[in-house]
Tab-separated table of C-alpha atoms in Angstrom:
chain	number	residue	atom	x	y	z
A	26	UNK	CA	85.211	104.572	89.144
A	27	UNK	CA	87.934	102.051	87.239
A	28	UNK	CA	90.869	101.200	90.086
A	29	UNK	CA	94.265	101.159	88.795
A	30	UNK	CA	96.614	98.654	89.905
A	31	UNK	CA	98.774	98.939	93.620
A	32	UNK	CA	101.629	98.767	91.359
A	33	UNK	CA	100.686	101.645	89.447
A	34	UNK	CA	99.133	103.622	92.509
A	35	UNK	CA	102.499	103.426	94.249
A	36	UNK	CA	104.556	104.220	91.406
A	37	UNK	CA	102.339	107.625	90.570
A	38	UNK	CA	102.869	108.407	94.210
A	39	UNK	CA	106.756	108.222	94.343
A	40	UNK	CA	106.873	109.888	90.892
A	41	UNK	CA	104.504	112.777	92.672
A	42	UNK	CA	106.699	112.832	95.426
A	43	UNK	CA	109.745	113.387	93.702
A	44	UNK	CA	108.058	116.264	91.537
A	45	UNK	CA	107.098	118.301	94.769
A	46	UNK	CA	110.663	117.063	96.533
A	47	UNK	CA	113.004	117.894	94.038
A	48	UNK	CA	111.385	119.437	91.589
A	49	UNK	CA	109.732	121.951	93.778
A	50	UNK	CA	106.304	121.591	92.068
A	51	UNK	CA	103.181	122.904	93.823
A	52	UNK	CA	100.754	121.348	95.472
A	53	UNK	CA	98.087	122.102	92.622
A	54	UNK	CA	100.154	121.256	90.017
A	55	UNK	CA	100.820	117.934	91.922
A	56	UNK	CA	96.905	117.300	92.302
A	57	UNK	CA	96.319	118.366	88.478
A	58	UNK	CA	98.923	115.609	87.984
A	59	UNK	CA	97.345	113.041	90.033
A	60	UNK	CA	94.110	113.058	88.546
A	61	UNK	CA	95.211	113.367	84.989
A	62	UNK	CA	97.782	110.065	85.699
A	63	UNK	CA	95.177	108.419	87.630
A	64	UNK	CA	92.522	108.932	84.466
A	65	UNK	CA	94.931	107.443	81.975
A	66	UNK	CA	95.267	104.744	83.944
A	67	UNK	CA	91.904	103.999	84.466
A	68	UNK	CA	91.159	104.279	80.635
A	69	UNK	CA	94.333	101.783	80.014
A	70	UNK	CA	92.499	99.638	82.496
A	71	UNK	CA	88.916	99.852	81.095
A	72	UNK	CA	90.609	99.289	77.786
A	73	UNK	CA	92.807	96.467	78.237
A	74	UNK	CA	90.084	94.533	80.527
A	75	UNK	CA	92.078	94.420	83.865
A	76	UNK	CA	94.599	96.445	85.479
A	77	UNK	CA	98.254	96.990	84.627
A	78	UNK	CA	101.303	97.446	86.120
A	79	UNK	CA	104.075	99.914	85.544
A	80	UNK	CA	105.730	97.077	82.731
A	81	UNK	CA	102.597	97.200	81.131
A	82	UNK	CA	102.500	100.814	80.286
A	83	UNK	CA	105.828	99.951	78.022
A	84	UNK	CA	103.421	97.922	75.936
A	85	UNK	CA	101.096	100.864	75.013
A	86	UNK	CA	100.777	101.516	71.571
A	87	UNK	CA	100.216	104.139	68.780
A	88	UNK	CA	96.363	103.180	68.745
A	89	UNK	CA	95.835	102.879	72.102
A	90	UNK	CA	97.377	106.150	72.504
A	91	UNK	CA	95.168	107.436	69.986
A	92	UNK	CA	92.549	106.027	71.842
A	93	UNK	CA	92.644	107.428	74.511
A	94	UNK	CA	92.996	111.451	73.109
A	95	UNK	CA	89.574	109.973	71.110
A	96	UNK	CA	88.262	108.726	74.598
A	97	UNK	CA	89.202	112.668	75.871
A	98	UNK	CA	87.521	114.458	72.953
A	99	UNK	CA	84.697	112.896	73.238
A	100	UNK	CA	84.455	114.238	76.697
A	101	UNK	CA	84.878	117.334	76.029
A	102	UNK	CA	88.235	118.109	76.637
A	103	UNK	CA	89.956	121.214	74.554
A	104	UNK	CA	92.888	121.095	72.688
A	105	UNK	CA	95.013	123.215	75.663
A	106	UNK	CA	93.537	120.129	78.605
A	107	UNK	CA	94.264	117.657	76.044
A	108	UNK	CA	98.063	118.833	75.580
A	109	UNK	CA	98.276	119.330	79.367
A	110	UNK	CA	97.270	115.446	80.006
A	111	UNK	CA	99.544	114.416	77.474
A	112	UNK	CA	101.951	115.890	78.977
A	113	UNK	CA	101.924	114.947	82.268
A	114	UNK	CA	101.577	111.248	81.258
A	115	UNK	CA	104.931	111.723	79.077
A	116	UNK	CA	106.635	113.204	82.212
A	117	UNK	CA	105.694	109.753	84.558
A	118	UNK	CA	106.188	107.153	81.727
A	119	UNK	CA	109.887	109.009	80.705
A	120	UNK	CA	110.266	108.995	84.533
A	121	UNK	CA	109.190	104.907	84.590
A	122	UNK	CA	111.416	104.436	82.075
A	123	UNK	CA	114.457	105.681	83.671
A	124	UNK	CA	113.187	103.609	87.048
A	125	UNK	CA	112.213	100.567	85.639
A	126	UNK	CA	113.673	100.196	81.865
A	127	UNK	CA	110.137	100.076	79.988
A	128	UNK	CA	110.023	101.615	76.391
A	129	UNK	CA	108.104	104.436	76.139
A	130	UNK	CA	108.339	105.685	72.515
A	131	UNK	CA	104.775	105.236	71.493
A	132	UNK	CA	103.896	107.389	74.891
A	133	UNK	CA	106.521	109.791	73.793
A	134	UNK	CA	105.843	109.786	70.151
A	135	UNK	CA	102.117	110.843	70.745
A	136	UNK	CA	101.547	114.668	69.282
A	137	UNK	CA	99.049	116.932	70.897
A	138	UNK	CA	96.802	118.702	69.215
A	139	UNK	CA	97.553	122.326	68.179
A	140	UNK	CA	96.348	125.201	69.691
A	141	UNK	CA	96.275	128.862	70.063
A	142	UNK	CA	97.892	130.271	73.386
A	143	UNK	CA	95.184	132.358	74.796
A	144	UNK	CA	96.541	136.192	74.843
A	145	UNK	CA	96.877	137.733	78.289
A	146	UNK	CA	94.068	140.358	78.924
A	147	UNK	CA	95.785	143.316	80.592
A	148	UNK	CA	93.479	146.248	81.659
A	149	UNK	CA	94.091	149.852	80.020
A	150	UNK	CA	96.209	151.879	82.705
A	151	UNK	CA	93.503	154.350	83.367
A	152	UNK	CA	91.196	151.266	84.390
A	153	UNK	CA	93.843	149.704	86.884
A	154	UNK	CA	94.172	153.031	88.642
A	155	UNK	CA	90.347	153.492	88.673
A	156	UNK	CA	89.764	149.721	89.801
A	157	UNK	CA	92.491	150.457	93.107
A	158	UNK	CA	90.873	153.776	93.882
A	159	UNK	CA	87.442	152.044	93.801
A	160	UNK	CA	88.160	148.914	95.780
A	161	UNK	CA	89.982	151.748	98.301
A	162	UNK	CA	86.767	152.912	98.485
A	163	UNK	CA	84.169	150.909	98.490
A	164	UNK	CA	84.307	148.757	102.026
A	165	UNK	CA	82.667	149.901	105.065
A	166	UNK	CA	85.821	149.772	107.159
A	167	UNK	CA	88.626	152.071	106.113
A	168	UNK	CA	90.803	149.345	106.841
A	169	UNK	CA	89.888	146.766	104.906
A	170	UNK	CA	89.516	148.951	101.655
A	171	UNK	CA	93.582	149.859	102.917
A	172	UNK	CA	94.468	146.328	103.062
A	173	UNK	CA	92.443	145.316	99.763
A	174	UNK	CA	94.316	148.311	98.072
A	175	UNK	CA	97.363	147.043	99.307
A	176	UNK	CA	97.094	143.463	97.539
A	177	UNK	CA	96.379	144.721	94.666
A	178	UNK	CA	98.917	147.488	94.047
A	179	UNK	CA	101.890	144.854	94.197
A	180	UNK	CA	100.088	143.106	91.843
A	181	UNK	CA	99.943	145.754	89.304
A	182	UNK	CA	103.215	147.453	90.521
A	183	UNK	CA	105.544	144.807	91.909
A	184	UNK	CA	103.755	142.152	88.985
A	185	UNK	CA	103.363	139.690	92.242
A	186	UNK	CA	100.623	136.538	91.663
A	187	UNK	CA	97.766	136.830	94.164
A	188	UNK	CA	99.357	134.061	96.173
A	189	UNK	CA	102.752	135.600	96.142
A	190	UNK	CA	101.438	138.656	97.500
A	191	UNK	CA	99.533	136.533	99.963
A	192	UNK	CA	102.226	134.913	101.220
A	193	UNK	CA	103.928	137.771	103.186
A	194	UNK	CA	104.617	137.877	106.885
A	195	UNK	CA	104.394	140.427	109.514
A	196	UNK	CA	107.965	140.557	108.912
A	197	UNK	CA	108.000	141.700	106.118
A	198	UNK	CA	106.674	145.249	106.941
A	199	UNK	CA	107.523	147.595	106.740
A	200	UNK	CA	108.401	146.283	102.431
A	201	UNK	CA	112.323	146.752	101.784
A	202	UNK	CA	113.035	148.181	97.827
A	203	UNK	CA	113.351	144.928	97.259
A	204	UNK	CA	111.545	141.260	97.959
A	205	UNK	CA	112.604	138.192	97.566
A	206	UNK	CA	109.791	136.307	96.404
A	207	UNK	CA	109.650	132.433	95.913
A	208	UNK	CA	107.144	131.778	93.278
A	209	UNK	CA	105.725	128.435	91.040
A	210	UNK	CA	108.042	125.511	91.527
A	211	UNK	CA	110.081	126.972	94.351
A	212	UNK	CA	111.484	129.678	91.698
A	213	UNK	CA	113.193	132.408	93.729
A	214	UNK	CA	113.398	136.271	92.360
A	215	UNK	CA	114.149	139.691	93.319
A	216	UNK	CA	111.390	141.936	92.840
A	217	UNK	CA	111.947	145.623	93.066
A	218	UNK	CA	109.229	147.535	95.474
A	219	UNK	CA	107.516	150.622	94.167
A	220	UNK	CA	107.323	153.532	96.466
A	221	UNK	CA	103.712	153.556	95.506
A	222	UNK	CA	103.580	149.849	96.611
A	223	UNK	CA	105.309	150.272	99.832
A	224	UNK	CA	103.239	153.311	100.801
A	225	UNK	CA	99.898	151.470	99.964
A	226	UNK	CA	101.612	148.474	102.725
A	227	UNK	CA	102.551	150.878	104.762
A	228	UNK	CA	98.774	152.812	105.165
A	229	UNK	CA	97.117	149.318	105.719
A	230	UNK	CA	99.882	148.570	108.218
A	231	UNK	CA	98.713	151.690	110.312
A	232	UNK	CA	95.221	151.027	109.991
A	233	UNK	CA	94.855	147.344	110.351
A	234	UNK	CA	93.182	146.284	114.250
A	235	UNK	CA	95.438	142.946	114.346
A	236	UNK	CA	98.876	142.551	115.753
A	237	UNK	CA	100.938	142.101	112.169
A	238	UNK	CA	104.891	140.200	113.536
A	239	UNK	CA	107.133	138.051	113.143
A	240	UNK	CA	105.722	135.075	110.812
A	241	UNK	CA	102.291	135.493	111.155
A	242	UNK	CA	100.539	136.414	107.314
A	243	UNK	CA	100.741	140.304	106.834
A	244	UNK	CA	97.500	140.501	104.692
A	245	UNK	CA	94.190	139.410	107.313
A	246	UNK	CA	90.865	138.777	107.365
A	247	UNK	CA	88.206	140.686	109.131
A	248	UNK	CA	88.030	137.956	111.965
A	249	UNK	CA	92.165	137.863	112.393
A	250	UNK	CA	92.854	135.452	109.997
A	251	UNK	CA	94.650	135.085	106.581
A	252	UNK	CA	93.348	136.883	104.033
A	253	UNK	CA	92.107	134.766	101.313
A	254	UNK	CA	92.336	135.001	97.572
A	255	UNK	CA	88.662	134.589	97.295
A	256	UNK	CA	88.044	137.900	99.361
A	257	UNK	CA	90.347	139.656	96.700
A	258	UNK	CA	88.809	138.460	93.481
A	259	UNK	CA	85.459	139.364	95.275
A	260	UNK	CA	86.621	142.930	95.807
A	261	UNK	CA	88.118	142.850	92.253
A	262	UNK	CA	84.884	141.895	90.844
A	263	UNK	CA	82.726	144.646	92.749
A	264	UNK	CA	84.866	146.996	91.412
A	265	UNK	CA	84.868	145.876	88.102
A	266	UNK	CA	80.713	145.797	88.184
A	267	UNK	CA	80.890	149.354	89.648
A	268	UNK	CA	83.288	150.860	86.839
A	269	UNK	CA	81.788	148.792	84.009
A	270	UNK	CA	84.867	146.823	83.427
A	271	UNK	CA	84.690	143.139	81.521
A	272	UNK	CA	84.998	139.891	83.542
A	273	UNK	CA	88.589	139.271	82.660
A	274	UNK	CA	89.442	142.705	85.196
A	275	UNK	CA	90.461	140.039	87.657
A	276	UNK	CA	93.301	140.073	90.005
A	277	UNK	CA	95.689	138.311	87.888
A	278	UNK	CA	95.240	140.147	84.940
A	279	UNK	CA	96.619	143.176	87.243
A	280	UNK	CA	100.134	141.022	86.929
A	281	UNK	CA	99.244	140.733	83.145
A	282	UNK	CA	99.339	145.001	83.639
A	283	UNK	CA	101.937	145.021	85.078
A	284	UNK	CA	103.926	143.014	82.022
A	285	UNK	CA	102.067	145.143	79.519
A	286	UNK	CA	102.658	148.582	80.557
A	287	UNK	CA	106.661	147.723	81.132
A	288	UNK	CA	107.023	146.784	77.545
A	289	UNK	CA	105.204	149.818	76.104
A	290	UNK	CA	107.287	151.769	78.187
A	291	UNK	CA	110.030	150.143	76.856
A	292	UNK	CA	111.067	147.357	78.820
A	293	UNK	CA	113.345	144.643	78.410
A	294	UNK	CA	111.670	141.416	77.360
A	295	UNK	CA	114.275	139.517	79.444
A	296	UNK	CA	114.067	141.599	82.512
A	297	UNK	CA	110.354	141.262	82.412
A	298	UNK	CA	111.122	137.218	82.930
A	299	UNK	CA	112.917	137.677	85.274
A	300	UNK	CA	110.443	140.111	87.522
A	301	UNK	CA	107.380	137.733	86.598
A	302	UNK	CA	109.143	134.561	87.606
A	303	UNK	CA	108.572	133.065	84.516
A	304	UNK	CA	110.229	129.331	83.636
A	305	UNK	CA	110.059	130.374	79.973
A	306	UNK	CA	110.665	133.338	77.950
A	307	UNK	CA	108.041	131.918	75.396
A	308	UNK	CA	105.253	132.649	78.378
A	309	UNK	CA	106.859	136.322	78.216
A	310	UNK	CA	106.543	136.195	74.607
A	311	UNK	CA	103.284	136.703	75.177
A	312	UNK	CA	103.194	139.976	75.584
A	313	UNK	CA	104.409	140.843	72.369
A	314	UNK	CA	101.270	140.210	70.891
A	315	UNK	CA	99.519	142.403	73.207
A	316	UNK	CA	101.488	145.190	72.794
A	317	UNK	CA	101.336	144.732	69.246
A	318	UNK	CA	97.589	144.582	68.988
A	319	UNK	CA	97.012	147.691	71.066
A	320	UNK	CA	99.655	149.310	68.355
A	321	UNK	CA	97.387	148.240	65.386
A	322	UNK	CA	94.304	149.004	66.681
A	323	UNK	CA	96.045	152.613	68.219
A	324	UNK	CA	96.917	153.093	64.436
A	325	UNK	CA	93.497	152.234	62.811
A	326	UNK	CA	91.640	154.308	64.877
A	327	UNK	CA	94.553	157.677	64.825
A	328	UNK	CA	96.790	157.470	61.785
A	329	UNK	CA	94.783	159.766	58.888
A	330	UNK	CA	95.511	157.093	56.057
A	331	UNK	CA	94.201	153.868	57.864
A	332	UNK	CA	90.537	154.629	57.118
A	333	UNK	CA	91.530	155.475	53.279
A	334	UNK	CA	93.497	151.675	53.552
A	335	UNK	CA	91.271	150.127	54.769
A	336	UNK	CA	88.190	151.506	52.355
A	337	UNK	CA	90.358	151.060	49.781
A	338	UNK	CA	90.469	146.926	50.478
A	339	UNK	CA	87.094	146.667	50.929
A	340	UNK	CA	86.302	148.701	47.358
């Protein structure tokens, strides 16, 4: 393990601090940081023979930048971890040079690698209602199957992230039409509350053995405690085995539903940003493709001259 300088340490931690401060990033997204930072560093160090200060990183040139994205394909990393890295190492040495005057261009002149956006995999709406009547189902305790429900309905109806939805407090119940929800990066939204989602709260509620008040988390384990995500995904995925559904039926890709099913039905592109909490509308772009896929392959498989096309091309 290659140390980095104090200079450098100290630096990377004030820069961290000011990203979860006031930038309101997460604590993951601060740790992904750190250890991307910390291994460009390290290489800078290994390469240059000793380690270097902040000033130092406003010598770094166009090879050693090169370098370096070598050093990371050679290790395996893909063209999306690559472009993550690079990015994050932009972000501190822009931030450096606003804090301490070096010149950054070669950092910021470095392109990453293209790649192709991984489409979201939603699940067919006939599968998400099969995969919350299963997990209903399927515990021993008529509680926890409630409570497991629950989680996942707002999910799928409310388009919540796992942690979102596992962030609610006693409080909180019985759900209001509407939540306020603060999501990635301290993002606050309004989320309208299905009266199939507030029901499905509202059965766990009755059935649950623990006190649920005041701050305390709504959603709990068997024992009393939070519920966590892990319990979830392992419900998820014994449904999923049960019903003979792929491995990307996970939780999230119940939010993916969510965005799916709102744009076939006709949905605002714009309004779906704002319900998913996305930073972007290019993430909601996303969906797009999906929905336009599903039309395609709808139309190869139904419309009576798609088989004649496509025999046709292959003559």
């Amino acid at each position: 393990m290659i140390d980095i300088s104090p200079a450098c340490r100290d630096a990377l931690e004030q820069w961290l601090e000011r990203k979860r401060s006031l930038e309101g990033a997460a604590e993951n997204t601060c740790l992904a940081y750190q250890t991307d930072l910390r291994d460009f560093l390290a290489f800078l160090t290994a390469h240059r023979g000793g380690p270097q200060g902040p000033a130092a990183l406003g010598r770094i040139t166009t090879p050693e930048m090169r370098a370096w994205m070598a050093h990371l394909r050679s290790n395996g990393a893909s063209s999306r971890s690559l472009a993550r890295k690079l990015s994050a190492v932009k972000s501190f040495c822009r931030w450096l040079a606003e804090r301490e005057g070096i010149e950054p261009t070669a950092v910021l002149s470095a392109r990453a690698p293209r790649f192709r956006r991984k489409l979201p995999r939603p699940l067919a709406e006939g599968d998400a209602r099969a995969l919350l009547e299963t997990v209903r189902e399927q515990p021993a305790a008529a509680w926890i199957g409630a409570r497991d429900g629950a989680v996942l309905t707002l999910l799928w109806g409310c388009g919540l992230r796992i942690s979102e939805a596992l962030s609610l407090r006693g409080a909180d119940a019985p759900l209001p039409r509407t939540l306020r929800i603060t999501g990635k990066g301290g993002k606050e939204r309004i989320v309208p509350v299905l009266p199939a989602a507030r029901e499905a709260v509202a059965a766990y509620v009755r059935l649950c053995p623990h006190p649920l008040t005041g701050e305390a988390p709504l959603f709990r384990g068997a024992r009393g405690g939070a519920l966590s995500r892990r319990l979830v995904q392992k419900a998820m995925a014994e449904a999923r085995t049960r019903l003979g559904l792929p491995a990307s039926a996970t939780p999230h890709a119940l939010r993916h539903s969510f965005a799916t099913h709102l744009l076939a039905a006709g949905g605002d592109l714009r309004a779906i940003q704002e319900l998913l909490g996305h930073a972007s509308l290019s993430t909601t772009e996303a969906y797009t493709s999906v929905d336009t896929a599903r039309l395609l392959e709808v139309y190869n498989d139904t419309h009576p001259r798609a088989g004649t096309a496509a025999r046709s091309s292959s003559g």
